[in-house]
Tab-separated table of C-alpha atoms in Angstrom:
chain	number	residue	atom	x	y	z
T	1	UNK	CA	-19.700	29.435	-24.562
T	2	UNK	CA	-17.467	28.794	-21.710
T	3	UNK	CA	-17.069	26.224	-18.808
T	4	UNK	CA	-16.664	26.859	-14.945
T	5	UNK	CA	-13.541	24.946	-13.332
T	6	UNK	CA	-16.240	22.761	-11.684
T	7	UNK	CA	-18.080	21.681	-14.967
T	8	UNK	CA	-14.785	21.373	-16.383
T	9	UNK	CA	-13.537	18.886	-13.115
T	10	UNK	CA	-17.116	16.672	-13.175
T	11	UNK	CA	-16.505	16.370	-16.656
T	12	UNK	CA	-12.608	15.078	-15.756
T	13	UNK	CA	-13.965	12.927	-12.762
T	14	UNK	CA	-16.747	11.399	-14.569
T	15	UNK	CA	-13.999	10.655	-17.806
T	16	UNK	CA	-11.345	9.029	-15.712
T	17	UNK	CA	-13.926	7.214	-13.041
T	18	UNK	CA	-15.658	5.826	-15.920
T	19	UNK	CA	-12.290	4.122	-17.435
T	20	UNK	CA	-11.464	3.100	-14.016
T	21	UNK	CA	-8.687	5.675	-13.069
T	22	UNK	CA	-6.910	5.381	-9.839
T	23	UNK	CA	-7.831	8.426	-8.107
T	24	UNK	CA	-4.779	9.312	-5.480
T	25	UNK	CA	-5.647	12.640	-4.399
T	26	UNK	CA	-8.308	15.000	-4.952
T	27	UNK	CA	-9.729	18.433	-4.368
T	28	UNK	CA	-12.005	20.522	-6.152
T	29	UNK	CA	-9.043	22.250	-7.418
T	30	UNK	CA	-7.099	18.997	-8.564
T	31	UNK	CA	-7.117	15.418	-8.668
T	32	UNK	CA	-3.723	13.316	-9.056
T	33	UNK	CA	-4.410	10.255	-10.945
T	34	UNK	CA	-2.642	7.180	-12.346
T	35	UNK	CA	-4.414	6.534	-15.680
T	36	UNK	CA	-5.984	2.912	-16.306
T	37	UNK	CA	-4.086	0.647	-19.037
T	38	UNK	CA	-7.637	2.099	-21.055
T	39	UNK	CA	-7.092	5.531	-20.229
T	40	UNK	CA	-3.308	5.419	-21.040
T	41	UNK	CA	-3.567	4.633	-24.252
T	42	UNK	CA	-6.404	7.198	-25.388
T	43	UNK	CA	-4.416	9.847	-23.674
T	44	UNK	CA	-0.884	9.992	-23.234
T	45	UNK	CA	-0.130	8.975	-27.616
T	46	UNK	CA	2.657	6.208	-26.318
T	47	UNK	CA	1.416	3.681	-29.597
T	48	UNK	CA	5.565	2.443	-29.977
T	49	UNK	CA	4.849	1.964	-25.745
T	50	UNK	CA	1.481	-0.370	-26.215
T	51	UNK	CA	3.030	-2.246	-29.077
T	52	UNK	CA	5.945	-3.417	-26.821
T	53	UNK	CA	3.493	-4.277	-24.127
T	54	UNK	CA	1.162	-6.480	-26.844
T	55	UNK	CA	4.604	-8.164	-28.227
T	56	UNK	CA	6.038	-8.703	-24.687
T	57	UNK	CA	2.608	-9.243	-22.483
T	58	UNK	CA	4.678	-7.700	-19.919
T	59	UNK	CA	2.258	-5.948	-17.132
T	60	UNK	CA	1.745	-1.842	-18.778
T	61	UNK	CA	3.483	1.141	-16.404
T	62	UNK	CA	0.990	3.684	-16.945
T	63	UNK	CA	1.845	7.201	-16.233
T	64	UNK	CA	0.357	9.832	-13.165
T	65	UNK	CA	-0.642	13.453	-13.935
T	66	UNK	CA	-1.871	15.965	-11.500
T	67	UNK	CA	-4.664	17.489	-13.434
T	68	UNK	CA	-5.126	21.676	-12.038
T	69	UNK	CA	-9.167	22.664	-12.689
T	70	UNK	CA	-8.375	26.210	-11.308
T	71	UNK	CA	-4.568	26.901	-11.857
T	72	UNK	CA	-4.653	30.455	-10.021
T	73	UNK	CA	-6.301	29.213	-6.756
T	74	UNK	CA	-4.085	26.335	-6.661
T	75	UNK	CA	-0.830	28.089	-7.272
T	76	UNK	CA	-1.857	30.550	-4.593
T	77	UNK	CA	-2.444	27.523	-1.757
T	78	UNK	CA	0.732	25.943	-2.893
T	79	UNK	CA	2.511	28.716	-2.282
T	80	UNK	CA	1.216	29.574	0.896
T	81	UNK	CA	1.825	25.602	1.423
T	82	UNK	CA	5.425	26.730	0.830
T	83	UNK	CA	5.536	29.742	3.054
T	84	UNK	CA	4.923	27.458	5.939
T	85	UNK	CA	7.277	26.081	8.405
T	86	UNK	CA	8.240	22.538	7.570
T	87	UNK	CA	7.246	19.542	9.338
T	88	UNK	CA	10.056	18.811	12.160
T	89	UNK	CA	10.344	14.729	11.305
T	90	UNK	CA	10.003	13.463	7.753
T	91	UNK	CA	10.296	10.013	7.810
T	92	UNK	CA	12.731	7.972	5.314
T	93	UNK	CA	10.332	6.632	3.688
T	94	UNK	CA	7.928	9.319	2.762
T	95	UNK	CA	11.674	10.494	1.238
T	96	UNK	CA	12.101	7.182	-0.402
T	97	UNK	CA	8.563	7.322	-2.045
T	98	UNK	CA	9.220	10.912	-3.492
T	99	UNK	CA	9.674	11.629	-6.922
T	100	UNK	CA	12.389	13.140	-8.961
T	101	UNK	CA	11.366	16.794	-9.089
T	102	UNK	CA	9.504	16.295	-5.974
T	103	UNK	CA	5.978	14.813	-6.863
T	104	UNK	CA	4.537	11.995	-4.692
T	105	UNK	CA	4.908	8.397	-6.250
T	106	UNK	CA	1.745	6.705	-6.816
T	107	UNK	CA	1.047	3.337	-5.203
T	108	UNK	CA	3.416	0.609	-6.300
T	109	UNK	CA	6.097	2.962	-8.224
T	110	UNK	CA	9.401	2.605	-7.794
T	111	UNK	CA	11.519	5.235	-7.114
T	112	UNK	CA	14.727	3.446	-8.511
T	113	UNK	CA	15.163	4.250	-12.206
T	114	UNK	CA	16.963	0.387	-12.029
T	115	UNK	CA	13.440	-0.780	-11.233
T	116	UNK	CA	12.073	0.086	-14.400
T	117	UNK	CA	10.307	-2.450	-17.219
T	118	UNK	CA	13.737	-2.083	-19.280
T	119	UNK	CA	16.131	-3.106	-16.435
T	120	UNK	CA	13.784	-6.064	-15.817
T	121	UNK	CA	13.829	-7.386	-19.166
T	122	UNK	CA	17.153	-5.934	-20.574
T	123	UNK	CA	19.014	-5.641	-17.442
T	124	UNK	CA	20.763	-2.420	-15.854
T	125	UNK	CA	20.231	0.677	-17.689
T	126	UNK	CA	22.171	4.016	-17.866
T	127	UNK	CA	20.225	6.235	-15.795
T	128	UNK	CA	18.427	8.802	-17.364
T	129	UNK	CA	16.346	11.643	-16.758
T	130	UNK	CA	12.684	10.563	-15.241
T	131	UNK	CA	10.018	11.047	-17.541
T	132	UNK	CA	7.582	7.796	-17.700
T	133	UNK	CA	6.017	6.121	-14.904
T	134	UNK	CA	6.978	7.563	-11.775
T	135	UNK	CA	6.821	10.780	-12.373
T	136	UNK	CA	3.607	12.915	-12.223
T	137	UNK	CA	3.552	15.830	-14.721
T	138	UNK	CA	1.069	19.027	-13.672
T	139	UNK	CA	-1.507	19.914	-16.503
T	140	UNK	CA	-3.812	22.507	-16.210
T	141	UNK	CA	-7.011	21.574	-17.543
T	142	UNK	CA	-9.158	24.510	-18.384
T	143	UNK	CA	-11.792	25.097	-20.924
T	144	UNK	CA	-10.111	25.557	-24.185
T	145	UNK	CA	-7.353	23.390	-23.058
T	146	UNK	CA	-5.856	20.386	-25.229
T	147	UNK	CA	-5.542	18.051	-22.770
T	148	UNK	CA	-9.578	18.359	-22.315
T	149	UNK	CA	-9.879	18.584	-26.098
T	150	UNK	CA	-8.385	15.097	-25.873
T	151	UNK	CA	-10.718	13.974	-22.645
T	152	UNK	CA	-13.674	14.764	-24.553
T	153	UNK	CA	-12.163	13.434	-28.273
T	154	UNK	CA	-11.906	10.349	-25.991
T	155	UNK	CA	-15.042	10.212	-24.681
T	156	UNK	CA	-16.696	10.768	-28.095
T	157	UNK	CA	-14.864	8.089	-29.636
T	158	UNK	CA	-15.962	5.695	-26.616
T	159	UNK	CA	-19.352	6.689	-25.789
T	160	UNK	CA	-20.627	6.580	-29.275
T	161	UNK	CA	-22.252	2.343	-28.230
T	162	UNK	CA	-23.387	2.339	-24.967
T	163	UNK	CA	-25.114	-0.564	-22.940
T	164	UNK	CA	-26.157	0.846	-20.062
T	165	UNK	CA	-28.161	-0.877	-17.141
T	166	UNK	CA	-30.510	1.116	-14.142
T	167	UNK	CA	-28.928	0.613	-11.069
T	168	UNK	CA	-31.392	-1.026	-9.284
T	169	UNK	CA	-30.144	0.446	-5.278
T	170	UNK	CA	-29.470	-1.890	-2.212
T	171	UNK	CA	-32.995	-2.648	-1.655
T	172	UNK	CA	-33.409	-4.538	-5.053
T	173	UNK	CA	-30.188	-6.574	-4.291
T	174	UNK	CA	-31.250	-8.405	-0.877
T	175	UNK	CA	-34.840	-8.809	-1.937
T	176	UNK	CA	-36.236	-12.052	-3.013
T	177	UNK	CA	-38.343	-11.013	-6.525
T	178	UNK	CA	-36.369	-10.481	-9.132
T	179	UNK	CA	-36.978	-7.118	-11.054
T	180	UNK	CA	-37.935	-6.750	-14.696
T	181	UNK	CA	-35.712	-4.592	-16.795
T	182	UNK	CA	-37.464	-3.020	-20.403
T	183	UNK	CA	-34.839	-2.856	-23.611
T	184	UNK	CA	-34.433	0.891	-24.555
T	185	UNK	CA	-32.886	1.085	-28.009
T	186	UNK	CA	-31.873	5.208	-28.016
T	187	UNK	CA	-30.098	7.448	-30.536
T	188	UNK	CA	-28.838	10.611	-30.383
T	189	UNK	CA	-29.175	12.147	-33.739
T	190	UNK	CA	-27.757	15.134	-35.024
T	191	UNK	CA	-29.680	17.254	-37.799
T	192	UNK	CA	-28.050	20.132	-40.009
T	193	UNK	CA	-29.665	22.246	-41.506
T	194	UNK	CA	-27.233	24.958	-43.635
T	195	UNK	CA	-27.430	27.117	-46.523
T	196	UNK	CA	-25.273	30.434	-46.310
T	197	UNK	CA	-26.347	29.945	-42.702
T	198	UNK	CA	-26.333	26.770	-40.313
T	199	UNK	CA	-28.275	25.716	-37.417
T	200	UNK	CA	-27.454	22.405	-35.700
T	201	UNK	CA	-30.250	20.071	-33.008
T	202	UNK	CA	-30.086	17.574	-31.344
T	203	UNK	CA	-32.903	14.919	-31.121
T	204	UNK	CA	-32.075	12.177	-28.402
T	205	UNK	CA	-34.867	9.737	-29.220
T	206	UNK	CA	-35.621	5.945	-27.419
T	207	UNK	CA	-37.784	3.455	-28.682
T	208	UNK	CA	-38.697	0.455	-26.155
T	209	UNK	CA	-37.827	-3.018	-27.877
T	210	UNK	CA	-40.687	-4.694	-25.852
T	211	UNK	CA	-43.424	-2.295	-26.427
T	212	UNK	CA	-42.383	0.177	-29.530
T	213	UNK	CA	-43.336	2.632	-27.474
T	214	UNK	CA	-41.428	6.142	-28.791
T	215	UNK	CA	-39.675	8.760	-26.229
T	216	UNK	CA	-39.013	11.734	-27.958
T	217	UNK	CA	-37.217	13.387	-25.060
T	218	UNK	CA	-35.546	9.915	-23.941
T	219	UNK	CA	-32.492	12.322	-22.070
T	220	UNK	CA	-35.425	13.171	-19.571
T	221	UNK	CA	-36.069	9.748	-18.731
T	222	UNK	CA	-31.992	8.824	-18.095
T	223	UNK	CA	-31.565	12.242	-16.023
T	224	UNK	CA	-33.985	10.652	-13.351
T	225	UNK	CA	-32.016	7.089	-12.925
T	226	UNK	CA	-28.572	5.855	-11.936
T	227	UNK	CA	-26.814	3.387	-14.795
T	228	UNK	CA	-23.986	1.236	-14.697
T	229	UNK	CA	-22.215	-0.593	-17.572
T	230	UNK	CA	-22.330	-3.723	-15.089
T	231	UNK	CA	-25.522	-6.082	-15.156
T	232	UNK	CA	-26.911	-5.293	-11.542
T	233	UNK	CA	-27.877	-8.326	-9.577
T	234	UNK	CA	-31.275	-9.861	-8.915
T	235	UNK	CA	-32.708	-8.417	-12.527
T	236	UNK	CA	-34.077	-10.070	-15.479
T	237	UNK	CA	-34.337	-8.581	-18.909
T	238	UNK	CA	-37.840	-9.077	-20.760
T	239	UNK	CA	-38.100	-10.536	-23.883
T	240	UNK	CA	-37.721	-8.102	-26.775
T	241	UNK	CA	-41.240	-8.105	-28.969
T	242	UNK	CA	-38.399	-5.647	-31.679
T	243	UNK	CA	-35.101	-6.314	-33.569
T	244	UNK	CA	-32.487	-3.603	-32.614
T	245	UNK	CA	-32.581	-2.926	-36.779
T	246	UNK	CA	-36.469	-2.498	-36.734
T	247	UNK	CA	-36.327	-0.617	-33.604
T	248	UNK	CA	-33.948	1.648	-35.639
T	249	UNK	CA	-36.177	1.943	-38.590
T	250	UNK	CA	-39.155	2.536	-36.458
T	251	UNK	CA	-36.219	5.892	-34.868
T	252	UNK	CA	-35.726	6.882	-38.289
T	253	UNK	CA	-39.051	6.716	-39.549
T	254	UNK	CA	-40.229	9.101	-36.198
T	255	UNK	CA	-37.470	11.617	-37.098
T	256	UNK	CA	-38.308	12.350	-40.852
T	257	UNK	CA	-42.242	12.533	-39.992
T	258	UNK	CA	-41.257	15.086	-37.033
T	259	UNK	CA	-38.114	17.084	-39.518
T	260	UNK	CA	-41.217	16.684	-42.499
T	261	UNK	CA	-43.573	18.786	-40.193
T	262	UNK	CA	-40.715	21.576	-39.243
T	263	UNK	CA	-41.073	25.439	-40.387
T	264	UNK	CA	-38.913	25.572	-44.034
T	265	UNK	CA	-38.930	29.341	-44.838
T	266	UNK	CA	-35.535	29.294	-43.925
T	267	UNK	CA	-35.115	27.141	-47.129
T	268	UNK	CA	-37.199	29.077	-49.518
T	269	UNK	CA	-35.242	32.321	-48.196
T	270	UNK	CA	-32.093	30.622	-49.142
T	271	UNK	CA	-33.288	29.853	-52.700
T	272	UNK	CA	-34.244	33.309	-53.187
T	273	UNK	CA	-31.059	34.207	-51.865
T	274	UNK	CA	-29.426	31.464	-54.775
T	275	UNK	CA	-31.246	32.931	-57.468
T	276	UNK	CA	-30.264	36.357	-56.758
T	277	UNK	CA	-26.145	35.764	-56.105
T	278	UNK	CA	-26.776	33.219	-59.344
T	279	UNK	CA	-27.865	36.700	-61.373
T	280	UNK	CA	-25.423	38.598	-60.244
T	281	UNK	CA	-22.942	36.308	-61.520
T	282	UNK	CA	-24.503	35.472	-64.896
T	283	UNK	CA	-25.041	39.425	-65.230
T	284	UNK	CA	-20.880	39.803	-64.365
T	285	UNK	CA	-19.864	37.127	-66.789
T	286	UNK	CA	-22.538	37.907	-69.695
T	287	UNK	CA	-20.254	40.694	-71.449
T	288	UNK	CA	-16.998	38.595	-70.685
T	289	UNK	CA	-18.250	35.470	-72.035
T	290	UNK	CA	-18.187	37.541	-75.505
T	291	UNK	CA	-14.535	37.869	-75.637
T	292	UNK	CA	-13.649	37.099	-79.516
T	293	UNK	CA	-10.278	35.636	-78.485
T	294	UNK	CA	-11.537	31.794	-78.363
T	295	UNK	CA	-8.226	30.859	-75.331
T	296	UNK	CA	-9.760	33.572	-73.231
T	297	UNK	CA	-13.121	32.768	-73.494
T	298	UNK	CA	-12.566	29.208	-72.282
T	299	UNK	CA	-10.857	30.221	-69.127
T	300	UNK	CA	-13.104	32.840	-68.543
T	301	UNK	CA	-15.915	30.152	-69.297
T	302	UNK	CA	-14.501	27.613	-66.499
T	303	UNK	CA	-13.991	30.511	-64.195
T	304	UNK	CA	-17.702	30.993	-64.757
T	305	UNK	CA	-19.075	28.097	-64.011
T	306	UNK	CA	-16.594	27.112	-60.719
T	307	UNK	CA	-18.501	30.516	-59.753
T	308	UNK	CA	-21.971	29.253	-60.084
T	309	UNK	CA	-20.793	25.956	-58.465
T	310	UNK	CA	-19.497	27.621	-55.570
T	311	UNK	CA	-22.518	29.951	-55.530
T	312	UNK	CA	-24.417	26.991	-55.221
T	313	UNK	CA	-23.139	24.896	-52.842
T	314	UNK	CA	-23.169	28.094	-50.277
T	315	UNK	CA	-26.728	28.742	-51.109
T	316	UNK	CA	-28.426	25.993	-51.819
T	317	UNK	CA	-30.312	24.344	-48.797
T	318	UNK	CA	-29.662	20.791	-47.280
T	319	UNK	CA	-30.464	19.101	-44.558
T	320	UNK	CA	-27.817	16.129	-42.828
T	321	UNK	CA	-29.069	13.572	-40.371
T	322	UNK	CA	-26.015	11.707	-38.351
T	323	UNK	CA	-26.065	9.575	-35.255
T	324	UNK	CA	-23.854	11.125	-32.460
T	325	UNK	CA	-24.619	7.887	-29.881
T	326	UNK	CA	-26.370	5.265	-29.555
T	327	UNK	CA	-27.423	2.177	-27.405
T	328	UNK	CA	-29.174	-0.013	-25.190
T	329	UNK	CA	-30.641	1.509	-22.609
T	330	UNK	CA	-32.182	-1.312	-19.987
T	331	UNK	CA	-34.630	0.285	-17.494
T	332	UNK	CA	-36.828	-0.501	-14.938
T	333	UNK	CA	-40.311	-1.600	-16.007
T	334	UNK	CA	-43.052	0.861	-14.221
């Protein structure tokens, strides 16, 4: 499996629009951002940083990065960029807003080190080289990359509860009738199946909390709609007729009738497969196990049965239910 630079740049954009990046320049080659206060802290592993900023409730300096999608492209219209004559007047104060090691400051960076959150609160500072705020560090992120090992680590651990609303277009907002909105309770479950061999699905299922109505293929119904963490104006949510905890019961309860109804030859291929690695062993040990000397014996007993246990836990079949996400899901009654 692998990942275009534009799959790997939506999946950027969508990351740092969703925790409310500022977005200072972008192409579909790169985007220059300076992180939220959010983003900052899931990305850039500064937890001595955030724990001054708690103790002092002084206003956070978050850093900038120029993020590359496609790092040969780029380098190949920055050089060209290079190639070409300069610009005959360059004002003073696109110079004063440049960076050390010539990056572009972001809005409302200073580019003396003086100006910093130390100086303010401990007064002048030696200068030093310019690594935090102010300076905006290239990564390339490519698929395979740890930088979008981290976006997605981050997005995991956030998206996991979501309460997400339709958005209900311009129309909706300037008419008079309010709009009914239906309670989705949804879970995205994953189910493993593995013996000596694994096979992974995914089962993204939605139950409505008004209706109990089951969606088995609730990802279908999102893909259609626009949603928004905010509550949308001119909407009202209907009563729920379901507790979120019986609406979950009622999710569980439609997964293990639909995993009770699946194909299990795999599993009674695996068992056969058990029994068979199982004889093998016993038939290996059986002569060994008959070793007079009573010290060898035992250790070639224990070595028998950590065998068998291992033997077994490769073989035998099981079958793991987890939830990857879940949430509220509030749509627009049709």
């Amino acid at each position: 499996m692998s990942m275009s630079p534009v799959e790997v740049r939506k999946q950027v954009m969508d990351y740092l629009e969703s925790t409310e990046c500022t977005i200072l320049e972008a192409s579909p080659l790169h985007v220059t951002v300076k992180l939220s206060p959010r983003a900052d802290r899931m990305l850039t592993e500064r937890p001595y940083y955030w724990g001054f900023v708690e103790r002092t409730g002084v206003d956070p300096e978050t850093l900038s990065f120029t993020f590359v999608f496609d790092p040969e492209k780029y380098d190949a219209l920055a050089a060209q960029a290079a190639a070409a004559p300069p610009p005959r007047a360059a004002g003073r104060a696109a110079a004063a807003a440049t960076a050390p090691g010539g990056g572009a400051l972001p809005p409302g960076v200073s580019a003396d080190p003086q100006d910093s959150i130390l100086a303010r609160y401990f007064g002048i500072v030696p200068a030093l080289p310019r690594i935090g705020p102010g300076m905006i560090r290239r990564e390339d992120v490519t698929y395979g990359s740890k930088r979008l090992r981290q976006i997605w680590a981050a997005a995991r651990d956030e998206g996991k509860c979501l309460q997400l609303f339709e958005d209900p277009g311009l129309r909706q907002r300037t008419t008079l009738f309010s709009a009914a909105y239906e309670p989705w309770l949804a879970v995205c479950y994953k189910v493993e199946m593995s013996c000596d061999l694994k096979r992974e699905e995914l089962h993204f299922i939605g139950v409505s909390l008004t209706s109990g109505l089951i969606v088995p293929d609730f990802e279908a119904r999102l893909a259609k709609r626009e949603l928004t963490p905010r509550l949308p104006e001119n909407i009202h949510i209907q009563p729920s007729e379901l507790s979120i905890s019986a609406g979950a019961d009622r999710l569980e309860g439609y997964l293990t009738s639909k995993l009770a109804l699946i194909d299990y030859t795999w599993a009674e291929e695996a068992r056969e497969r058990l029994e068979l690695e199982l004889g093998i062993v016993d038939m290996y040990y059986a002569e060994l196990l008959k070793e007079p000397d009573e010290e060898k014996r035992l250790a070639t007993e224990e070595q028998y049965n950590r065998r068998r246990q291992e033997t077994s836990w490769q073989y035998e079949p099981q079958i793991a239910v987890s939830a990857v996400t879940y949430g509220l899901f509030h749509l627009r009654s049709t």
